[in-house]
Amino acid sequence: MVEEMNNELTEMKSFAVGDVVTGKVTKVEEKHAFVDVGFKVDGIIPISELSSLHVEKVSDVLSVGDEVELKVIKSEDDEVILSKKAVTADKAWGELQQKLESGEIIEAEVAEVVKGGLVVDVGVRGFIPASLVEKHYVEDFSDYKGQTLRLKVAELDPSNNKLILSQRAVLDEEEHHKKKQVLTGIKEGAILEGTIQRLTGFGAFVDLGGVDGLVHISQLAHHRVETPSEVVNEGDTVKVKVLSVDPTNERISLSIKDTLPGPWEEVEGKIKAGDVIDGTVKRLVSFGAFVEIAAGVEGLVHISQIANRHIATPGEVLKEGQEVQAKVLDVNLKDKRISLSIRALEEDDSADEHTQEQYKRDEEHSGFSLGDVIGDQLKKYKS
C-alpha cells in the first residue's frame, strides 16, 4: 500500500513546468476549472489562463466533460496549475511566424475596441493600431466590434507577447493589384472618362477607376491656365486622352486639352479678311507683334503694319498686354496663320478725315451750302 502511494507521488512529481498534458474537465467554478490529468489530485486552470482575451466566467469557455490540451505552468507539492491559453499560444506563434514570412492573410473577429485600436484573438492577443485599420482616418471604431477583418501580420515578438496586425496592408495590396490590372488595360492614345480626384498647383489628378492619372496644368486647356481650378473642379467628370503609361512606376500622363476642339477650329468661319477685331499684344519680336484675337489664337502684325511711319522696333509703338484694334489682312487656318494690320486702320481713318476736309473745301468754294439749297426750295413752295 505504501509502495503504491509512493509510486503515485513519484508519478505526480514527474510533472515539470512546460509539460503539455491532456485532461478532462471535472468541475467548473466561476473563477477556475478542475481537470483530471490522470492522477488523484486534479489540475487547476485559473480563469486568467483560459484565453488571451478577457473572460467573464469559466463556463463561457469550458464545460464539464471537455477534453483539453494544457500546459503546466506551476507544479509544487500537490498543486498543479495548468494553462489552456499557453498551449494555444505556442501553436499560434509558430503559425503566425509562417504567415509573417509568407504574407498570408488571416481572418479574425474584433473582440474589443480599445484606446488606440482594435483587439482580436488569433490564438494570442492581436492588436490592430488605429492607423493600420483603414487607408483613411476613422474617428469612431465602435461599429467594428464583432466584424471579421482580413489581416496581415505586421510585427511579431513572442518573448514579449506582442502581435501587431494590419488590415490596411491587405487593402494596400489589393489596391496595388487592382492598379496593375487597370494599368495593363490602359493604352497610349486612348480616350477615357474619369473623375477629377484632387487639384494641385501643377495639375489635376483624375481617377480612371482604381488608378489616378495626372493632367499637367499645360494639358488642361488650349489657353494658358494659371491655376487648375480655373477650368476644372474636384468631382467633375472629364474626358481625357492618354499621353503615356508607365506601369512600373504606376504613372499615367493625361490630357484634357487634346479631347477639346482646338482654338483654330473654334475661329473657323468667324474671322475673315477685312474684319476689324480687338486683341491683346502677347509678344513682341524683332519682326513684329503677336496679338491674341481669341483664346489660343494669335495673329501677327508685321513690323511694317504697325504704324504708318517707319519704326525700328515694335516696342516703339506697342507693349505686351496692350489692347489694340487691327484689320485682318489674311486668314490661313490650314497653316494656323492670321496676318493683321494696325496701320491699315490708321490709314482708313486718315482717308476718312481727308474726305471730310475735301467736302468742306468744296462747300466753301461753291459759295453756297446745302442749307442754302434747301432754303431756296422751301421759298418756292411758300410762293
PDB file of N, CA and C in Angstrom, residues 133-227:
ATOM      1  N   VAL A 133      -5.923  50.156 -39.432  1.00  0.00           N
ATOM      2  CA  VAL A 133      -7.254  49.576 -39.651  1.00  0.00           C
ATOM      3  C   VAL A 133      -7.739  49.855 -41.073  1.00  0.00           C
ATOM      4  N   GLU A 134      -7.689  51.122 -41.474  1.00  0.00           N
ATOM      5  CA  GLU A 134      -8.167  51.512 -42.805  1.00  0.00           C
ATOM      6  C   GLU A 134      -7.122  52.382 -43.500  1.00  0.00           C
ATOM      7  N   LYS A 135      -7.355  52.638 -44.782  1.00  0.00           N
ATOM      8  CA  LYS A 135      -6.485  53.540 -45.526  1.00  0.00           C
ATOM      9  C   LYS A 135      -6.811  54.999 -45.170  1.00  0.00           C
ATOM     10  N   HIS A 136      -8.033  55.222 -44.706  1.00  0.00           N
ATOM     11  CA  HIS A 136      -8.465  56.567 -44.352  1.00  0.00           C
ATOM     12  C   HIS A 136      -8.605  56.690 -42.840  1.00  0.00           C
ATOM     13  N   TYR A 137      -8.723  57.916 -42.372  1.00  0.00           N
ATOM     14  CA  TYR A 137      -8.861  58.174 -40.942  1.00  0.00           C
ATOM     15  C   TYR A 137     -10.249  57.756 -40.455  1.00  0.00           C
ATOM     16  N   VAL A 138     -10.279  57.058 -39.330  1.00  0.00           N
ATOM     17  CA  VAL A 138     -11.546  56.647 -38.720  1.00  0.00           C
ATOM     18  C   VAL A 138     -11.637  57.295 -37.340  1.00  0.00           C
ATOM     19  N   GLU A 139     -12.710  58.021 -37.128  1.00  0.00           N
ATOM     20  CA  GLU A 139     -12.864  58.739 -35.855  1.00  0.00           C
ATOM     21  C   GLU A 139     -13.442  57.846 -34.766  1.00  0.00           C
ATOM     22  N   ASP A 140     -14.428  57.000 -35.110  1.00  0.00           N
ATOM     23  CA  ASP A 140     -15.117  56.167 -34.126  1.00  0.00           C
ATOM     24  C   ASP A 140     -15.062  54.703 -34.568  1.00  0.00           C
ATOM     25  N   PHE A 141     -14.471  53.847 -33.716  1.00  0.00           N
ATOM     26  CA  PHE A 141     -14.307  52.428 -34.063  1.00  0.00           C
ATOM     27  C   PHE A 141     -15.379  51.536 -33.429  1.00  0.00           C
ATOM     28  N   SER A 142     -16.363  52.132 -32.795  1.00  0.00           N
ATOM     29  CA  SER A 142     -17.346  51.323 -32.057  1.00  0.00           C
ATOM     30  C   SER A 142     -18.083  50.330 -32.950  1.00  0.00           C
ATOM     31  N   ASP A 143     -18.293  50.661 -34.211  1.00  0.00           N
ATOM     32  CA  ASP A 143     -19.025  49.771 -35.115  1.00  0.00           C
ATOM     33  C   ASP A 143     -18.196  48.552 -35.541  1.00  0.00           C
ATOM     34  N   TYR A 144     -16.921  48.565 -35.241  1.00  0.00           N
ATOM     35  CA  TYR A 144     -16.055  47.475 -35.692  1.00  0.00           C
ATOM     36  C   TYR A 144     -16.160  46.230 -34.805  1.00  0.00           C
ATOM     37  N   LYS A 145     -16.666  46.376 -33.591  1.00  0.00           N
ATOM     38  CA  LYS A 145     -16.752  45.217 -32.695  1.00  0.00           C
ATOM     39  C   LYS A 145     -17.665  44.155 -33.303  1.00  0.00           C
ATOM     40  N   GLY A 146     -17.162  42.926 -33.377  1.00  0.00           N
ATOM     41  CA  GLY A 146     -17.927  41.829 -33.960  1.00  0.00           C
ATOM     42  C   GLY A 146     -17.686  41.642 -35.444  1.00  0.00           C
ATOM     43  N   GLN A 147     -17.053  42.623 -36.092  1.00  0.00           N
ATOM     44  CA  GLN A 147     -16.748  42.489 -37.517  1.00  0.00           C
ATOM     45  C   GLN A 147     -15.569  41.542 -37.727  1.00  0.00           C
ATOM     46  N   THR A 148     -15.619  40.814 -38.835  1.00  0.00           N
ATOM     47  CA  THR A 148     -14.498  39.948 -39.200  1.00  0.00           C
ATOM     48  C   THR A 148     -13.609  40.704 -40.185  1.00  0.00           C
ATOM     49  N   LEU A 149     -12.351  40.839 -39.826  1.00  0.00           N
ATOM     50  CA  LEU A 149     -11.402  41.576 -40.655  1.00  0.00           C
ATOM     51  C   LEU A 149     -10.394  40.633 -41.288  1.00  0.00           C
ATOM     52  N   ARG A 150      -9.908  41.037 -42.442  1.00  0.00           N
ATOM     53  CA  ARG A 150      -8.816  40.307 -43.097  1.00  0.00           C
ATOM     54  C   ARG A 150      -7.524  41.036 -42.762  1.00  0.00           C
ATOM     55  N   LEU A 151      -6.575  40.294 -42.223  1.00  0.00           N
ATOM     56  CA  LEU A 151      -5.398  40.915 -41.628  1.00  0.00           C
ATOM     57  C   LEU A 151      -4.096  40.272 -42.104  1.00  0.00           C
ATOM     58  N   LYS A 152      -3.032  41.056 -41.959  1.00  0.00           N
ATOM     59  CA  LYS A 152      -1.676  40.547 -42.181  1.00  0.00           C
ATOM     60  C   LYS A 152      -0.865  40.811 -40.922  1.00  0.00           C
ATOM     61  N   VAL A 153       0.099  39.911 -40.672  1.00  0.00           N
ATOM     62  CA  VAL A 153       0.976  40.104 -39.517  1.00  0.00           C
ATOM     63  C   VAL A 153       1.965  41.218 -39.854  1.00  0.00           C
ATOM     64  N   ALA A 154       1.963  42.261 -39.030  1.00  0.00           N
ATOM     65  CA  ALA A 154       2.865  43.392 -39.259  1.00  0.00           C
ATOM     66  C   ALA A 154       4.110  43.290 -38.378  1.00  0.00           C
ATOM     67  N   GLU A 155       3.923  42.800 -37.150  1.00  0.00           N
ATOM     68  CA  GLU A 155       5.051  42.699 -36.208  1.00  0.00           C
ATOM     69  C   GLU A 155       4.780  41.565 -35.240  1.00  0.00           C
ATOM     70  N   LEU A 156       5.845  40.834 -34.893  1.00  0.00           N
ATOM     71  CA  LEU A 156       5.678  39.631 -34.070  1.00  0.00           C
ATOM     72  C   LEU A 156       6.842  39.540 -33.083  1.00  0.00           C
ATOM     73  N   ASP A 157       6.516  39.392 -31.784  1.00  0.00           N
ATOM     74  CA  ASP A 157       7.559  39.247 -30.754  1.00  0.00           C
ATOM     75  C   ASP A 157       7.021  38.348 -29.647  1.00  0.00           C
ATOM     76  N   PRO A 158       7.155  37.017 -29.821  1.00  0.00           N
ATOM     77  CA  PRO A 158       6.601  36.070 -28.835  1.00  0.00           C
ATOM     78  C   PRO A 158       7.170  36.268 -27.432  1.00  0.00           C
ATOM     79  N   SER A 159       8.440  36.633 -27.316  1.00  0.00           N
ATOM     80  CA  SER A 159       9.061  36.772 -25.995  1.00  0.00           C
ATOM     81  C   SER A 159       8.383  37.861 -25.164  1.00  0.00           C
ATOM     82  N   ASN A 160       7.860  38.865 -25.850  1.00  0.00           N
ATOM     83  CA  ASN A 160       7.148  39.942 -25.157  1.00  0.00           C
ATOM     84  C   ASN A 160       5.635  39.869 -25.369  1.00  0.00           C
ATOM     85  N   ASN A 161       5.198  38.727 -25.913  1.00  0.00           N
ATOM     86  CA  ASN A 161       3.775  38.505 -26.154  1.00  0.00           C
ATOM     87  C   ASN A 161       3.153  39.638 -26.972  1.00  0.00           C
ATOM     88  N   LYS A 162       3.890  40.065 -27.995  1.00  0.00           N
ATOM     89  CA  LYS A 162       3.470  41.215 -28.808  1.00  0.00           C
ATOM     90  C   LYS A 162       3.140  40.775 -30.225  1.00  0.00           C
ATOM     91  N   LEU A 163       1.926  41.100 -30.665  1.00  0.00           N
ATOM     92  CA  LEU A 163       1.497  40.791 -32.029  1.00  0.00           C
ATOM     93  C   LEU A 163       0.746  42.002 -32.588  1.00  0.00           C
ATOM     94  N   ILE A 164       1.299  42.584 -33.646  1.00  0.00           N
ATOM     95  CA  ILE A 164       0.668  43.716 -34.326  1.00  0.00           C
ATOM     96  C   ILE A 164       0.142  43.233 -35.673  1.00  0.00           C
ATOM     97  N   LEU A 165      -1.137  43.502 -35.914  1.00  0.00           N
ATOM     98  CA  LEU A 165      -1.776  43.082 -37.159  1.00  0.00           C
ATOM     99  C   LEU A 165      -2.224  44.308 -37.955  1.00  0.00           C
ATOM    100  N   SER A 166      -2.430  44.124 -39.251  1.00  0.00           N
ATOM    101  CA  SER A 166      -2.809  45.250 -40.113  1.00  0.00           C
ATOM    102  C   SER A 166      -3.840  44.840 -41.147  1.00  0.00           C
ATOM    103  N   GLN A 167      -4.973  45.547 -41.144  1.00  0.00           N
ATOM    104  CA  GLN A 167      -5.929  45.386 -42.231  1.00  0.00           C
ATOM    105  C   GLN A 167      -5.528  46.291 -43.401  1.00  0.00           C
ATOM    106  N   ARG A 168      -4.912  47.416 -43.091  1.00  0.00           N
ATOM    107  CA  ARG A 168      -4.503  48.367 -44.129  1.00  0.00           C
ATOM    108  C   ARG A 168      -3.531  47.719 -45.113  1.00  0.00           C
ATOM    109  N   ALA A 169      -2.668  46.835 -44.610  1.00  0.00           N
ATOM    110  CA  ALA A 169      -1.720  46.158 -45.500  1.00  0.00           C
ATOM    111  C   ALA A 169      -2.449  45.325 -46.543  1.00  0.00           C
ATOM    112  N   VAL A 170      -3.570  44.713 -46.132  1.00  0.00           N
ATOM    113  CA  VAL A 170      -4.376  43.924 -47.070  1.00  0.00           C
ATOM    114  C   VAL A 170      -5.007  44.848 -48.113  1.00  0.00           C
ATOM    115  N   LEU A 171      -5.554  45.967 -47.647  1.00  0.00           N
ATOM    116  CA  LEU A 171      -6.203  46.922 -48.551  1.00  0.00           C
ATOM    117  C   LEU A 171      -5.190  47.528 -49.524  1.00  0.00           C
ATOM    118  N   ASP A 172      -4.000  47.849 -49.025  1.00  0.00           N
ATOM    119  CA  ASP A 172      -2.949  48.416 -49.888  1.00  0.00           C
ATOM    120  C   ASP A 172      -2.542  47.420 -50.973  1.00  0.00           C
ATOM    121  N   GLU A 173      -2.423  46.156 -50.580  1.00  0.00           N
ATOM    122  CA  GLU A 173      -2.028  45.120 -51.544  1.00  0.00           C
ATOM    123  C   GLU A 173      -3.100  44.947 -52.615  1.00  0.00           C
ATOM    124  N   GLU A 174      -4.360  44.958 -52.202  1.00  0.00           N
ATOM    125  CA  GLU A 174      -5.457  44.812 -53.155  1.00  0.00           C
ATOM    126  C   GLU A 174      -5.510  46.005 -54.112  1.00  0.00           C
ATOM    127  N   GLU A 175      -5.293  47.194 -53.567  1.00  0.00           N
ATOM    128  CA  GLU A 175      -5.294  48.389 -54.413  1.00  0.00           C
ATOM    129  C   GLU A 175      -4.146  48.330 -55.422  1.00  0.00           C
ATOM    130  N   HIS A 176      -2.990  47.868 -54.958  1.00  0.00           N
ATOM    131  CA  HIS A 176      -1.828  47.753 -55.843  1.00  0.00           C
ATOM    132  C   HIS A 176      -2.119  46.758 -56.974  1.00  0.00           C
ATOM    133  N   HIS A 177      -2.742  45.638 -56.622  1.00  0.00           N
ATOM    134  CA  HIS A 177      -3.073  44.619 -57.626  1.00  0.00           C
ATOM    135  C   HIS A 177      -4.086  45.169 -58.628  1.00  0.00           C
ATOM    136  N   LYS A 178      -5.081  45.907 -58.106  1.00  0.00           N
ATOM    137  CA  LYS A 178      -6.101  46.488 -58.980  1.00  0.00           C
ATOM    138  C   LYS A 178      -5.476  47.513 -59.924  1.00  0.00           C
ATOM    139  N   LYS A 179      -4.541  48.296 -59.394  1.00  0.00           N
ATOM    140  CA  LYS A 179      -3.852  49.289 -60.221  1.00  0.00           C
ATOM    141  C   LYS A 179      -3.117  48.614 -61.371  1.00  0.00           C
ATOM    142  N   LYS A 180      -2.441  47.512 -61.041  1.00  0.00           N
ATOM    143  CA  LYS A 180      -1.688  46.797 -62.069  1.00  0.00           C
ATOM    144  C   LYS A 180      -2.616  46.312 -63.179  1.00  0.00           C
ATOM    145  N   GLN A 181      -3.787  45.824 -62.789  1.00  0.00           N
ATOM    146  CA  GLN A 181      -4.757  45.349 -63.768  1.00  0.00           C
ATOM    147  C   GLN A 181      -5.260  46.493 -64.644  1.00  0.00           C
ATOM    148  N   VAL A 182      -5.587  47.606 -63.982  1.00  0.00           N
ATOM    149  CA  VAL A 182      -6.084  48.770 -64.727  1.00  0.00           C
ATOM    150  C   VAL A 182      -5.004  49.308 -65.661  1.00  0.00           C
ATOM    151  N   LEU A 183      -3.771  49.400 -65.132  1.00  0.00           N
ATOM    152  CA  LEU A 183      -2.655  49.922 -65.928  1.00  0.00           C
ATOM    153  C   LEU A 183      -2.405  49.069 -67.167  1.00  0.00           C
ATOM    154  N   THR A 184      -2.561  47.763 -67.013  1.00  0.00           N
ATOM    155  CA  THR A 184      -2.347  46.856 -68.144  1.00  0.00           C
ATOM    156  C   THR A 184      -3.353  47.119 -69.254  1.00  0.00           C
ATOM    157  N   GLY A 185      -4.569  47.538 -68.867  1.00  0.00           N
ATOM    158  CA  GLY A 185      -5.626  47.749 -69.862  1.00  0.00           C
ATOM    159  C   GLY A 185      -5.638  49.134 -70.486  1.00  0.00           C
ATOM    160  N   ILE A 186      -4.832  50.047 -69.964  1.00  0.00           N
ATOM    161  CA  ILE A 186      -4.815  51.415 -70.495  1.00  0.00           C
ATOM    162  C   ILE A 186      -3.719  51.554 -71.546  1.00  0.00           C
ATOM    163  N   LYS A 187      -4.104  52.029 -72.709  1.00  0.00           N
ATOM    164  CA  LYS A 187      -3.161  52.154 -73.824  1.00  0.00           C
ATOM    165  C   LYS A 187      -2.959  53.626 -74.197  1.00  0.00           C
ATOM    166  N   GLU A 188      -1.762  53.937 -74.605  1.00  0.00           N
ATOM    167  CA  GLU A 188      -1.440  55.279 -75.050  1.00  0.00           C
ATOM    168  C   GLU A 188      -2.316  55.677 -76.235  1.00  0.00           C
ATOM    169  N   GLY A 189      -2.857  56.879 -76.172  1.00  0.00           N
ATOM    170  CA  GLY A 189      -3.714  57.372 -77.246  1.00  0.00           C
ATOM    171  C   GLY A 189      -5.196  57.151 -76.992  1.00  0.00           C
ATOM    172  N   ALA A 190      -5.533  56.329 -76.000  1.00  0.00           N
ATOM    173  CA  ALA A 190      -6.943  56.032 -75.713  1.00  0.00           C
ATOM    174  C   ALA A 190      -7.645  57.259 -75.137  1.00  0.00           C
ATOM    175  N   ILE A 191      -8.928  57.404 -75.459  1.00  0.00           N
ATOM    176  CA  ILE A 191      -9.774  58.451 -74.888  1.00  0.00           C
ATOM    177  C   ILE A 191     -10.626  57.805 -73.798  1.00  0.00           C
ATOM    178  N   LEU A 192     -10.483  58.282 -72.564  1.00  0.00           N
ATOM    179  CA  LEU A 192     -11.167  57.681 -71.429  1.00  0.00           C
ATOM    180  C   LEU A 192     -11.980  58.723 -70.676  1.00  0.00           C
ATOM    181  N   GLU A 193     -12.869  58.234 -69.821  1.00  0.00           N
ATOM    182  CA  GLU A 193     -13.647  59.123 -68.954  1.00  0.00           C
ATOM    183  C   GLU A 193     -13.212  58.895 -67.521  1.00  0.00           C
ATOM    184  N   GLY A 194     -13.055  59.978 -66.781  1.00  0.00           N
ATOM    185  CA  GLY A 194     -12.629  59.856 -65.391  1.00  0.00           C
ATOM    186  C   GLY A 194     -13.222  60.955 -64.540  1.00  0.00           C
ATOM    187  N   THR A 195     -12.855  60.928 -63.255  1.00  0.00           N
ATOM    188  CA  THR A 195     -13.357  61.914 -62.301  1.00  0.00           C
ATOM    189  C   THR A 195     -12.191  62.667 -61.676  1.00  0.00           C
ATOM    190  N   ILE A 196     -12.313  63.997 -61.635  1.00  0.00           N
ATOM    191  CA  ILE A 196     -11.273  64.809 -61.009  1.00  0.00           C
ATOM    192  C   ILE A 196     -11.203  64.446 -59.527  1.00  0.00           C
ATOM    193  N   GLN A 197     -10.076  63.868 -59.130  1.00  0.00           N
ATOM    194  CA  GLN A 197      -9.920  63.399 -57.757  1.00  0.00           C
ATOM    195  C   GLN A 197      -9.410  64.506 -56.837  1.00  0.00           C
ATOM    196  N   ARG A 198      -8.372  65.209 -57.285  1.00  0.00           N
ATOM    197  CA  ARG A 198      -7.842  66.320 -56.498  1.00  0.00           C
ATOM    198  C   ARG A 198      -7.047  67.257 -57.388  1.00  0.00           C
ATOM    199  N   LEU A 199      -6.941  68.506 -56.926  1.00  0.00           N
ATOM    200  CA  LEU A 199      -6.226  69.539 -57.669  1.00  0.00           C
ATOM    201  C   LEU A 199      -4.946  69.909 -56.927  1.00  0.00           C
ATOM    202  N   THR A 200      -3.906  70.180 -57.687  1.00  0.00           N
ATOM    203  CA  THR A 200      -2.650  70.657 -57.111  1.00  0.00           C
ATOM    204  C   THR A 200      -2.220  71.887 -57.903  1.00  0.00           C
ATOM    205  N   GLY A 201      -1.139  72.498 -57.482  1.00  0.00           N
ATOM    206  CA  GLY A 201      -0.657  73.671 -58.189  1.00  0.00           C
ATOM    207  C   GLY A 201      -0.174  73.371 -59.591  1.00  0.00           C
ATOM    208  N   PHE A 202       0.228  72.104 -59.827  1.00  0.00           N
ATOM    209  CA  PHE A 202       0.793  71.750 -61.125  1.00  0.00           C
ATOM    210  C   PHE A 202      -0.152  70.954 -62.023  1.00  0.00           C
ATOM    211  N   GLY A 203      -1.390  70.724 -61.569  1.00  0.00           N
ATOM    212  CA  GLY A 203      -2.318  69.997 -62.432  1.00  0.00           C
ATOM    213  C   GLY A 203      -3.470  69.378 -61.666  1.00  0.00           C
ATOM    214  N   ALA A 204      -4.084  68.375 -62.291  1.00  0.00           N
ATOM    215  CA  ALA A 204      -5.243  67.701 -61.698  1.00  0.00           C
ATOM    216  C   ALA A 204      -5.068  66.193 -61.813  1.00  0.00           C
ATOM    217  N   PHE A 205      -5.390  65.477 -60.723  1.00  0.00           N
ATOM    218  CA  PHE A 205      -5.346  64.017 -60.739  1.00  0.00           C
ATOM    219  C   PHE A 205      -6.742  63.485 -61.058  1.00  0.00           C
ATOM    220  N   VAL A 206      -6.795  62.576 -62.011  1.00  0.00           N
ATOM    221  CA  VAL A 206      -8.065  62.028 -62.489  1.00  0.00           C
ATOM    222  C   VAL A 206      -8.140  60.542 -62.163  1.00  0.00           C
ATOM    223  N   ASP A 207      -9.216  60.139 -61.499  1.00  0.00           N
ATOM    224  CA  ASP A 207      -9.450  58.725 -61.172  1.00  0.00           C
ATOM    225  C   ASP A 207     -10.012  58.024 -62.401  1.00  0.00           C
ATOM    226  N   LEU A 208      -9.284  57.018 -62.864  1.00  0.00           N
ATOM    227  CA  LEU A 208      -9.708  56.274 -64.055  1.00  0.00           C
ATOM    228  C   LEU A 208     -10.341  54.935 -63.694  1.00  0.00           C
ATOM    229  N   GLY A 209     -10.743  54.802 -62.433  1.00  0.00           N
ATOM    230  CA  GLY A 209     -11.370  53.553 -61.995  1.00  0.00           C
ATOM    231  C   GLY A 209     -10.395  52.649 -61.286  1.00  0.00           C
ATOM    232  N   GLY A 210      -9.738  53.189 -60.243  1.00  0.00           N
ATOM    233  CA  GLY A 210      -8.793  52.378 -59.486  1.00  0.00           C
ATOM    234  C   GLY A 210      -7.370  52.863 -59.604  1.00  0.00           C
ATOM    235  N   VAL A 211      -7.117  53.739 -60.525  1.00  0.00           N
ATOM    236  CA  VAL A 211      -5.774  54.295 -60.692  1.00  0.00           C
ATOM    237  C   VAL A 211      -5.908  55.756 -61.115  1.00  0.00           C
ATOM    238  N   ASP A 212      -5.016  56.594 -60.581  1.00  0.00           N
ATOM    239  CA  ASP A 212      -5.055  58.016 -60.906  1.00  0.00           C
ATOM    240  C   ASP A 212      -4.049  58.361 -61.991  1.00  0.00           C
ATOM    241  N   GLY A 213      -4.450  59.273 -62.861  1.00  0.00           N
ATOM    242  CA  GLY A 213      -3.551  59.811 -63.867  1.00  0.00           C
ATOM    243  C   GLY A 213      -3.441  61.310 -63.671  1.00  0.00           C
ATOM    244  N   LEU A 214      -2.327  61.882 -64.117  1.00  0.00           N
ATOM    245  CA  LEU A 214      -2.115  63.316 -63.936  1.00  0.00           C
ATOM    246  C   LEU A 214      -2.331  64.082 -65.237  1.00  0.00           C
ATOM    247  N   VAL A 215      -3.168  65.102 -65.149  1.00  0.00           N
ATOM    248  CA  VAL A 215      -3.303  66.074 -66.238  1.00  0.00           C
ATOM    249  C   VAL A 215      -2.465  67.278 -65.826  1.00  0.00           C
ATOM    250  N   HIS A 216      -1.318  67.440 -66.462  1.00  0.00           N
ATOM    251  CA  HIS A 216      -0.463  68.583 -66.127  1.00  0.00           C
ATOM    252  C   HIS A 216      -1.199  69.869 -66.477  1.00  0.00           C
ATOM    253  N   ILE A 217      -0.881  70.951 -65.768  1.00  0.00           N
ATOM    254  CA  ILE A 217      -1.577  72.217 -65.968  1.00  0.00           C
ATOM    255  C   ILE A 217      -1.518  72.681 -67.421  1.00  0.00           C
ATOM    256  N   SER A 218      -0.438  72.302 -68.115  1.00  0.00           N
ATOM    257  CA  SER A 218      -0.294  72.691 -69.527  1.00  0.00           C
ATOM    258  C   SER A 218      -1.219  71.900 -70.442  1.00  0.00           C
ATOM    259  N   GLN A 219      -1.832  70.817 -69.907  1.00  0.00           N
ATOM    260  CA  GLN A 219      -2.709  69.964 -70.711  1.00  0.00           C
ATOM    261  C   GLN A 219      -4.187  70.117 -70.331  1.00  0.00           C
ATOM    262  N   LEU A 220      -4.495  71.131 -69.529  1.00  0.00           N
ATOM    263  CA  LEU A 220      -5.882  71.328 -69.102  1.00  0.00           C
ATOM    264  C   LEU A 220      -6.720  72.035 -70.160  1.00  0.00           C
ATOM    265  N   ALA A 221      -6.121  72.967 -70.902  1.00  0.00           N
ATOM    266  CA  ALA A 221      -6.875  73.743 -71.895  1.00  0.00           C
ATOM    267  C   ALA A 221      -5.926  74.256 -72.966  1.00  0.00           C
ATOM    268  N   HIS A 222      -6.498  74.720 -74.048  1.00  0.00           N
ATOM    269  CA  HIS A 222      -5.675  75.246 -75.136  1.00  0.00           C
ATOM    270  C   HIS A 222      -5.080  76.602 -74.781  1.00  0.00           C
ATOM    271  N   HIS A 223      -5.755  77.333 -73.895  1.00  0.00           N
ATOM    272  CA  HIS A 223      -5.224  78.632 -73.479  1.00  0.00           C
ATOM    273  C   HIS A 223      -4.386  78.470 -72.217  1.00  0.00           C
ATOM    274  N   ARG A 224      -3.662  79.488 -71.870  1.00  0.00           N
ATOM    275  CA  ARG A 224      -2.806  79.450 -70.692  1.00  0.00           C
ATOM    276  C   ARG A 224      -3.662  79.419 -69.428  1.00  0.00           C
ATOM    277  N   VAL A 225      -3.346  78.495 -68.525  1.00  0.00           N
ATOM    278  CA  VAL A 225      -4.091  78.341 -67.276  1.00  0.00           C
ATOM    279  C   VAL A 225      -3.163  78.662 -66.111  1.00  0.00           C
ATOM    280  N   GLU A 226      -3.594  79.572 -65.253  1.00  0.00           N
ATOM    281  CA  GLU A 226      -2.779  79.951 -64.101  1.00  0.00           C
ATOM    282  C   GLU A 226      -2.937  78.948 -62.961  1.00  0.00           C
ATOM    283  N   THR A 227      -4.174  78.561 -62.676  1.00  0.00           N
ATOM    284  CA  THR A 227      -4.458  77.560 -61.638  1.00  0.00           C
ATOM    285  C   THR A 227      -5.498  76.580 -62.172  1.00  0.00           C
TER     286      THR A 227
END
